XYZ file of C-alpha atoms in Angstrom:
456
model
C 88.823 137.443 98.331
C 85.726 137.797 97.011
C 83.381 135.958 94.713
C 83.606 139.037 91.892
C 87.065 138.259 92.562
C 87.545 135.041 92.390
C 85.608 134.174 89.484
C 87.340 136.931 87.342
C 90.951 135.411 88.392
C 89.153 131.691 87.237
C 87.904 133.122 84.013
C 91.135 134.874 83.075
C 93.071 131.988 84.357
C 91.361 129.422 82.097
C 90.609 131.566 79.308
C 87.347 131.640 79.357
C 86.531 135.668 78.144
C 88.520 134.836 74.713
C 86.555 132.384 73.362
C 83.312 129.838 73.873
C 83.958 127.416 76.491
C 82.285 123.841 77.194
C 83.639 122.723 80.096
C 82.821 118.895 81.622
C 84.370 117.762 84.676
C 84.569 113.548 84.750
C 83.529 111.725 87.793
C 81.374 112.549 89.901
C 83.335 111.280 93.433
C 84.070 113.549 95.646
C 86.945 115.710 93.623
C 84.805 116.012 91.027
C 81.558 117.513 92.995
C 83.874 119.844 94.759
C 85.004 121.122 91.626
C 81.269 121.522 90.316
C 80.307 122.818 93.382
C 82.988 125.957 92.862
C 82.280 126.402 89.545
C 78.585 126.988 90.381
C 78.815 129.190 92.755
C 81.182 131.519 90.710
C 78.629 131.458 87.938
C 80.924 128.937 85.639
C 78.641 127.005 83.601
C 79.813 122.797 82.531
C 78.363 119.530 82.670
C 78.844 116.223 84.587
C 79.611 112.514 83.510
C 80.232 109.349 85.527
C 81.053 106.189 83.854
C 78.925 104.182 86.987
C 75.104 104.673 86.714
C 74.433 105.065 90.162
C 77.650 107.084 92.186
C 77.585 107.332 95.258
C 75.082 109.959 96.881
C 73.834 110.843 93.166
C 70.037 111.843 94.578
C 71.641 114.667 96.285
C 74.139 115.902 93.875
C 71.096 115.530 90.979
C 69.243 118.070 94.290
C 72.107 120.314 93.999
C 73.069 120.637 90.281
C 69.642 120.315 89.195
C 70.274 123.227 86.499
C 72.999 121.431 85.160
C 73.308 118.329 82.314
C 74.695 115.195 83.955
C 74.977 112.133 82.413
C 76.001 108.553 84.211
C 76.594 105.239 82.998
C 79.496 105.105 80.683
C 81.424 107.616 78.278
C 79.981 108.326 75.676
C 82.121 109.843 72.757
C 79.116 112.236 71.687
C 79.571 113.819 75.488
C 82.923 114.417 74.636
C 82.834 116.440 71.345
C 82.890 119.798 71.051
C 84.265 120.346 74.930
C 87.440 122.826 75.596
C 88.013 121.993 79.098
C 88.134 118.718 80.780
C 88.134 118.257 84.439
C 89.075 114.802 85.324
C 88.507 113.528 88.738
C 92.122 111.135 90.047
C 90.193 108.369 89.909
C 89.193 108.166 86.051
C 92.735 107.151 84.133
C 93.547 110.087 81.545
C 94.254 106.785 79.538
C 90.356 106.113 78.792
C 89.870 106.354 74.989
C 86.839 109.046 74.978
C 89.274 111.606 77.467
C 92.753 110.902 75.436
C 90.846 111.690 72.320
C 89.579 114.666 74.255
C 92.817 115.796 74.373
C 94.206 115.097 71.579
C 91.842 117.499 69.570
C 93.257 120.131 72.048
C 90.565 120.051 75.090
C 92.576 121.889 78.073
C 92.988 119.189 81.021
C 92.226 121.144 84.270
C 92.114 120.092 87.896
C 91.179 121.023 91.528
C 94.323 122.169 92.435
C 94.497 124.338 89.510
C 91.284 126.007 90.464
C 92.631 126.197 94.306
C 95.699 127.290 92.497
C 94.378 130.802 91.175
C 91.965 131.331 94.036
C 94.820 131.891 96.948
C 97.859 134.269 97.709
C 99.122 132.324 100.727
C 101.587 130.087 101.335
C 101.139 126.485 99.981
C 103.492 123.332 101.488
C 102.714 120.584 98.946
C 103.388 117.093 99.951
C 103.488 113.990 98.119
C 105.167 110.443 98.337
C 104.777 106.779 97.992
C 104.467 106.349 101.471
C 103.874 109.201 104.588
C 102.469 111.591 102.861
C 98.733 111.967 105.171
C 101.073 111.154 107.863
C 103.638 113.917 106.987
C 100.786 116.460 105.989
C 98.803 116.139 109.523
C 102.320 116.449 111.397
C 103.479 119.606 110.111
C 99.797 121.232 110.468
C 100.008 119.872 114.190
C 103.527 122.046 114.231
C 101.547 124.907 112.439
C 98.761 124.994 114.742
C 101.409 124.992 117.965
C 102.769 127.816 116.028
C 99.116 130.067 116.290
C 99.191 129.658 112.279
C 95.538 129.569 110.904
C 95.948 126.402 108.690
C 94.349 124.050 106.657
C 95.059 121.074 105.883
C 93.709 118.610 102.905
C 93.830 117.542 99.284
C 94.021 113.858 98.993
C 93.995 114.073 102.543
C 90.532 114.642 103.652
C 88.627 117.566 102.686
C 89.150 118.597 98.798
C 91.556 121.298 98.062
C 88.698 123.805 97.407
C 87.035 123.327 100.520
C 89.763 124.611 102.004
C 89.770 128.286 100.784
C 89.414 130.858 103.148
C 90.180 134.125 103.873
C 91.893 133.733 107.040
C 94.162 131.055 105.970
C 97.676 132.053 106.660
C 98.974 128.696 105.806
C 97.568 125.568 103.303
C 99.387 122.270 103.037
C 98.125 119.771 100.358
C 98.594 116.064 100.253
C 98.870 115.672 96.798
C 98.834 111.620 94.555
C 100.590 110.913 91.866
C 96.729 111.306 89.900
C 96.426 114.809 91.110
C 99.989 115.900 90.283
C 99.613 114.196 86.987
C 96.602 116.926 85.857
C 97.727 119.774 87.678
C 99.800 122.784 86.142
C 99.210 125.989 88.148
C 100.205 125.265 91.863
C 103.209 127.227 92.589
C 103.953 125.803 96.385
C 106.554 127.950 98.886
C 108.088 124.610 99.724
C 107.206 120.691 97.971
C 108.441 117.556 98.774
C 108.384 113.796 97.662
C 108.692 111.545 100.325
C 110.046 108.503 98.337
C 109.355 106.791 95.979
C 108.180 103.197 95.560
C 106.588 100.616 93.296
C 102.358 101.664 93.446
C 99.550 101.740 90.863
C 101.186 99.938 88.312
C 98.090 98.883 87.027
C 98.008 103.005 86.266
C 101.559 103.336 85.156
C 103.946 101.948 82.562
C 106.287 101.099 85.356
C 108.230 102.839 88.064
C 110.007 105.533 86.013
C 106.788 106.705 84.555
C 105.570 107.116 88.296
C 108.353 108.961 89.577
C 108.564 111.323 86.419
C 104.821 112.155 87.155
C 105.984 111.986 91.029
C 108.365 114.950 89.886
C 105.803 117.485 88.930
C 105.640 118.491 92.164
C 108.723 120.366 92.155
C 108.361 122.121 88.723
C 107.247 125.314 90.392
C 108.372 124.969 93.961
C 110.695 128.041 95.524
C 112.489 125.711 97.763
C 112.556 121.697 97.275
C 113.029 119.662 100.374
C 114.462 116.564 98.930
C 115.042 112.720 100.752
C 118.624 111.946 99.676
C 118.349 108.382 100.745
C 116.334 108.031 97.479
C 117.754 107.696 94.362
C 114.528 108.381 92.666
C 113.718 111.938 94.459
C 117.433 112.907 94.228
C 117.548 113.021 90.862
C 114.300 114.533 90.696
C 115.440 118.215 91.506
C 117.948 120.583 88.936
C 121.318 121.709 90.610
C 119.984 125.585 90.741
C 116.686 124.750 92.350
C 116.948 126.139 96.187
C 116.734 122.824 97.961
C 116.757 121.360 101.733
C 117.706 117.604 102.613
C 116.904 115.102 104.838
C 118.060 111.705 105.643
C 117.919 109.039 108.424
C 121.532 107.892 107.121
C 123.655 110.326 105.377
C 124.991 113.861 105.921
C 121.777 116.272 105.580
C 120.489 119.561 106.162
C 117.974 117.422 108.365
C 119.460 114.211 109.684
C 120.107 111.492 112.737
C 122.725 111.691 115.359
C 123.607 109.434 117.996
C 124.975 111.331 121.298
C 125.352 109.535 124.844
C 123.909 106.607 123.721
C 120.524 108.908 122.509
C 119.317 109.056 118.644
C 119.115 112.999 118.224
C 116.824 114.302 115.300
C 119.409 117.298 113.660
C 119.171 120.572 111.827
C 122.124 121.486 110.267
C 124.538 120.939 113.501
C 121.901 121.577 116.379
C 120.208 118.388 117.980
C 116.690 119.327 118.077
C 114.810 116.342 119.431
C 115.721 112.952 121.009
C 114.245 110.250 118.949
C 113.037 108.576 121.827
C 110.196 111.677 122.427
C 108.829 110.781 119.361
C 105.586 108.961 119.426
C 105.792 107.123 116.138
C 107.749 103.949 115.565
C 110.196 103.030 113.143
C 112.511 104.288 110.725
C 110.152 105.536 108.482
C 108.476 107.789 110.683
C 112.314 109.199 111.520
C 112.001 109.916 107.888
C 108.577 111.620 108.223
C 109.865 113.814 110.762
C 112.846 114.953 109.119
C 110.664 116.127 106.435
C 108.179 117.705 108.527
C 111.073 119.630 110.384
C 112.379 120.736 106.708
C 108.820 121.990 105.417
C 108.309 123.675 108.961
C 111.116 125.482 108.477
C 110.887 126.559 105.237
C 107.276 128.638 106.060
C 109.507 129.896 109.149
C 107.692 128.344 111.774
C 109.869 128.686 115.172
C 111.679 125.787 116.341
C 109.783 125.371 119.718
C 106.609 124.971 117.665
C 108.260 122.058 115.430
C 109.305 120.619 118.617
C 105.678 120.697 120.175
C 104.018 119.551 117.371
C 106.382 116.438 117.068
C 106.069 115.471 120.820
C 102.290 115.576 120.802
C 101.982 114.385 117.182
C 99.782 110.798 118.192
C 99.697 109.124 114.360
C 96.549 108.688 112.302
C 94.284 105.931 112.707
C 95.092 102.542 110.241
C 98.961 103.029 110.868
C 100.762 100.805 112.694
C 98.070 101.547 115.325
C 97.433 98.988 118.669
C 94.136 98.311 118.347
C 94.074 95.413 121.487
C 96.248 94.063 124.213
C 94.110 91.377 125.590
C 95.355 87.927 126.459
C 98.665 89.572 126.333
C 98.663 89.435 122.377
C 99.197 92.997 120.274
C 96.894 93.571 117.533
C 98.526 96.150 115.385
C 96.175 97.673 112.592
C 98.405 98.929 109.295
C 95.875 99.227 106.802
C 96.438 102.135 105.450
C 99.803 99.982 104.037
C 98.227 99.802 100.355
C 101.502 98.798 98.747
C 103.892 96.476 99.286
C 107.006 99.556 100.783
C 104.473 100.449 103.261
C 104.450 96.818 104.626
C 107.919 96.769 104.498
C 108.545 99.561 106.624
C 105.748 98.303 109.124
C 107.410 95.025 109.368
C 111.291 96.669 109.983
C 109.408 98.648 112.802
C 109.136 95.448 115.298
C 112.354 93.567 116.656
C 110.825 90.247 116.848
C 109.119 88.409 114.429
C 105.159 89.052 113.485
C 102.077 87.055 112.675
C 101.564 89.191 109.483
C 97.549 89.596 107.620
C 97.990 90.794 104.401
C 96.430 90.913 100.970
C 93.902 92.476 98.343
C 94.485 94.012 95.049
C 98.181 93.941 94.403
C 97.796 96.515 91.841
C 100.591 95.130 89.354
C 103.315 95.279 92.104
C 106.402 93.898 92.397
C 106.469 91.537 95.382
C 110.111 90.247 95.763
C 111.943 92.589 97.965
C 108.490 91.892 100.395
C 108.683 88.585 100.442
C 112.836 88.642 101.678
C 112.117 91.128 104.284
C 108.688 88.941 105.248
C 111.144 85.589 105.626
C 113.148 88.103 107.572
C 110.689 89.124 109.449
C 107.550 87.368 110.035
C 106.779 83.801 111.637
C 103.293 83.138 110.282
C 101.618 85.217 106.847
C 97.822 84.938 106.932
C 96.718 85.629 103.067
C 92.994 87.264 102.492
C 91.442 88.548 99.067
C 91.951 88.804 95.402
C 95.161 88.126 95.101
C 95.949 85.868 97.726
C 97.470 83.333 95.363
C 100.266 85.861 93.535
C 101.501 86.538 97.228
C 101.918 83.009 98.235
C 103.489 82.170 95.131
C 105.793 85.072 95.826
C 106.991 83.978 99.408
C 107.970 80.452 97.649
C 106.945 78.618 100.714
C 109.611 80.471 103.077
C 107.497 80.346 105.723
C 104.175 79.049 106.963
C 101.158 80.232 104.758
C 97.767 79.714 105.876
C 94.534 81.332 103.682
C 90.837 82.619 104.437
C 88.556 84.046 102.019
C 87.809 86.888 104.537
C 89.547 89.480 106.735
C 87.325 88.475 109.737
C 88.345 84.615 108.666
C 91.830 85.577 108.665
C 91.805 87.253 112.190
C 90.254 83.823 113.327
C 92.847 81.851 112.132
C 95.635 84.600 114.085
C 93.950 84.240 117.080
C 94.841 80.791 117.221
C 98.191 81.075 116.148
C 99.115 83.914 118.462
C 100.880 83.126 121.877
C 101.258 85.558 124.378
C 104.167 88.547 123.907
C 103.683 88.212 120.294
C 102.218 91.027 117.549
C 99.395 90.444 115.188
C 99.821 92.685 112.226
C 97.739 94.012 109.691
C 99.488 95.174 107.240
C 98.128 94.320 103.376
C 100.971 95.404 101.108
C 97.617 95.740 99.209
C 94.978 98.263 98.090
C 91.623 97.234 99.378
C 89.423 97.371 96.713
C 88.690 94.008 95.804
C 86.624 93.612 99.250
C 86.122 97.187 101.045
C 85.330 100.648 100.118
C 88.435 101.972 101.416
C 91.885 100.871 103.244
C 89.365 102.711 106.586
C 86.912 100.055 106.413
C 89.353 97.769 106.225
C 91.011 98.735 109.081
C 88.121 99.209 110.863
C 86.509 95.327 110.212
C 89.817 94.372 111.647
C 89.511 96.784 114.960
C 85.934 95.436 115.242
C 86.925 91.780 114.695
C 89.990 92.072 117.042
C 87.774 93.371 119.927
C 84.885 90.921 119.422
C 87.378 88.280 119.987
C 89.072 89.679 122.602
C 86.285 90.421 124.711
């Protein structure tokens, strides 16, 4: 497609041949510089604003946009008069007072994945989830790229949505948050799926219905739904005469688990198509990832040998429940990418015996109590690090031994000499990792770095 092209689909899309436009796209991470980065080289004129007065890498997007108004260091309700359409990065809540006024005098909210939306005529999988959802992304692309498919991959996930556009992409499968789906209305995916649905950014969200209604989105335009019965919450998600394929690692499914000959069997429909066991991802909730890869796969009619392939050589992304050291005969297991307190869960139901468990950060307004039964369940010694260190150990009401550092590095100190040998250190935070790190990846990698200084 070209740019002619493009921009004429954009401009017809959004309106912007009827009337006057002032378009400003809010925050300047890196959503929103993709976003001005398409929009300027299509032609599209708008402005930028940042509530932080230094983002990150500003000298070089003030290099690149230097035609173009930008403003940093708060909101200002004088930027926000007079403007039609409003681009607001996920990380700025629609809730801020200058952008829901913005709004409410009838300024159209836009996103990336609109854009990306009007800009493509291929096939879109569109993933989303509590939990799984890079994990679930990345797997079916491996399957896609067995297949021969040209594919990209991305979204939350990586590179922006509008990076991805190219020509010779047969196939595109977005990770999509609940922030994205939230400001999106044009994607119209071939096949979309939540993953499940579990208490996260409460600090963003009235509380869990809100989160699954906005969770639900997804779906709206979808030709087939692939839906996890073994959640309430995505069950009821889907209408009766939307096309629709299950999973589930416990009922009756479309895609499901069989036990034959004393071998767990992943199934579609009747026909076993992979022992469990050839699988390189532990626990249950990787079963659960696969079953919903296998479903998407299908759906965009890649062959079954290719679904197979992709699953056996499928090797997990970095931060998840991955073994980081060995030495001294002690497993160091780094799970940061386990921002919430589900994602710890199913970490901790993926080991038979009982861990030496690291956790902690920014709780974000989660509910802690169905953590801490499965953590008296589960785990001999809790190690608490960062913000909100305290509401944890009040949670876990003394059920088992609790010992505190102000740091990560501290807290891998204090494992080392708890740990005997046969026994698994885990990181896994139930906790976003803002409150110390950039990201849940420099988390994870402090604790890599800190394992294998003390193991050496």
């Amino acid at each position: 497609m070209n740019q002619e092209t493009v921009k004429q689909r954009v401009v017809n899309k959004m309106g912007l041949e009827s009337s006057p436009a002032t378009i400003l796209i809010v925050g300047l991470g890196v959503t929103g510089v993709s976003v001005a980065r398409f929009l300027k080289n299509i032609g599209v004129n708008f402005s930028l604003i940042d509530s932080r007065m230094q983002p990150l890498n500003f000298s070089q997007i003030k290099e690149i946009f230097t035609d173009y108004d930008i403003y940093t260091g708060g909101f200002p309700d004088s930027k926000f008069i007079g403007v039609t359409h409003l681009f607001v990065s996920p990380g700025v809540s629609l809730r801020e007072p200058c952008i829901a006024q913005c709004l409410a005098r009838g300024a159209k909210l836009l996103s990336d994945i609109d854009l990306f939306a009007y800009c493509t005529d291929a096939p879109v999988i569109a993933i989303t989830g509590s939990n799984g959802k890079s994990t679930v992304t990345t797997m079916v692309e491996v399957m896609a790229q067995s297949a021969g498919k040209k594919v990209a991959a991305g979204g939350n996930l990586g590179v922006p949505a509008l990076d991805l556009l190219a020509d010779e992409i047969e196939l595109y499968i977005l990770e999509l948050s609940s922030f994205q789906l939230e400001r999106m209305t044009a994607l119209k995916p071939q096949v979309a799926v939540v993953l499940n649905v579990t208490s996260d950014h409460m600090d963003r969200y009235s509380d869990i219905e809100a989160y699954a209604k906005v969770k639900s989105k997804i779906y709206d335009h979808a030709r087939t739904c692939v839906v996890n019965i073994d959640d309430r919450r995505v069950l009821a998600m889907v209408a009766s005469e939307q096309k629709q394929l299950t999973f589930s690692v416990a009922k009756m499914a479309d895609f499901s688990v069989r036990e034959e000959s004393h071998t767990q069997w992943l199934v579609y429909g009747n026909k076993a198509v992979i022992a469990r066991s050839k699988i390189l991802l532990v626990g249950e909730h990787n079963t659960s990832n696969a079953l919903a890869a296998m479903a998407l796969a299908t759906t965009v009619g890649l062959p079954i040998e290719s679904i197979v392939s992709g699953l056996m050589h499928y090797q997990g992304l970095p931060h998840r429940l991955q073994i980081v050291s060995t030495a001294h005969e002690v497993i160091w297991v780094n799970d940061s990418k386990a921002t919430n307190p589900s994602s710890c869960i199913a970490a901790l139901m993926a080991f038979d015996e009982k861990v030496i468990l690291i956790a902690g950060g920014d709780c974000k307004g989660a509910d802690l109590t169905e953590l801490a039964a499965i953590i008296k369940q589960h785990v001999r010694v809790v190690i608490l690090f960062g913000r909100d260190a305290e509401l944890i150990e009040d949670a876990l009401q003394s059920t088992v031994p609790i010992y505190n550092s102000e740091t990560l590095e501290g807290a891998v100190l204090v494992a080392k000499e708890l740990a005997i040998a046969g026994e698994t250190v885990l990181l896994s935070p139930a906790c976003a990792s803002f409150d110390q790190f950039k990201d849940y990846q420099e988390r994870g990698n402090i604790f890599a770095q800190t394992v294998r200084r003390i193991a050496a």
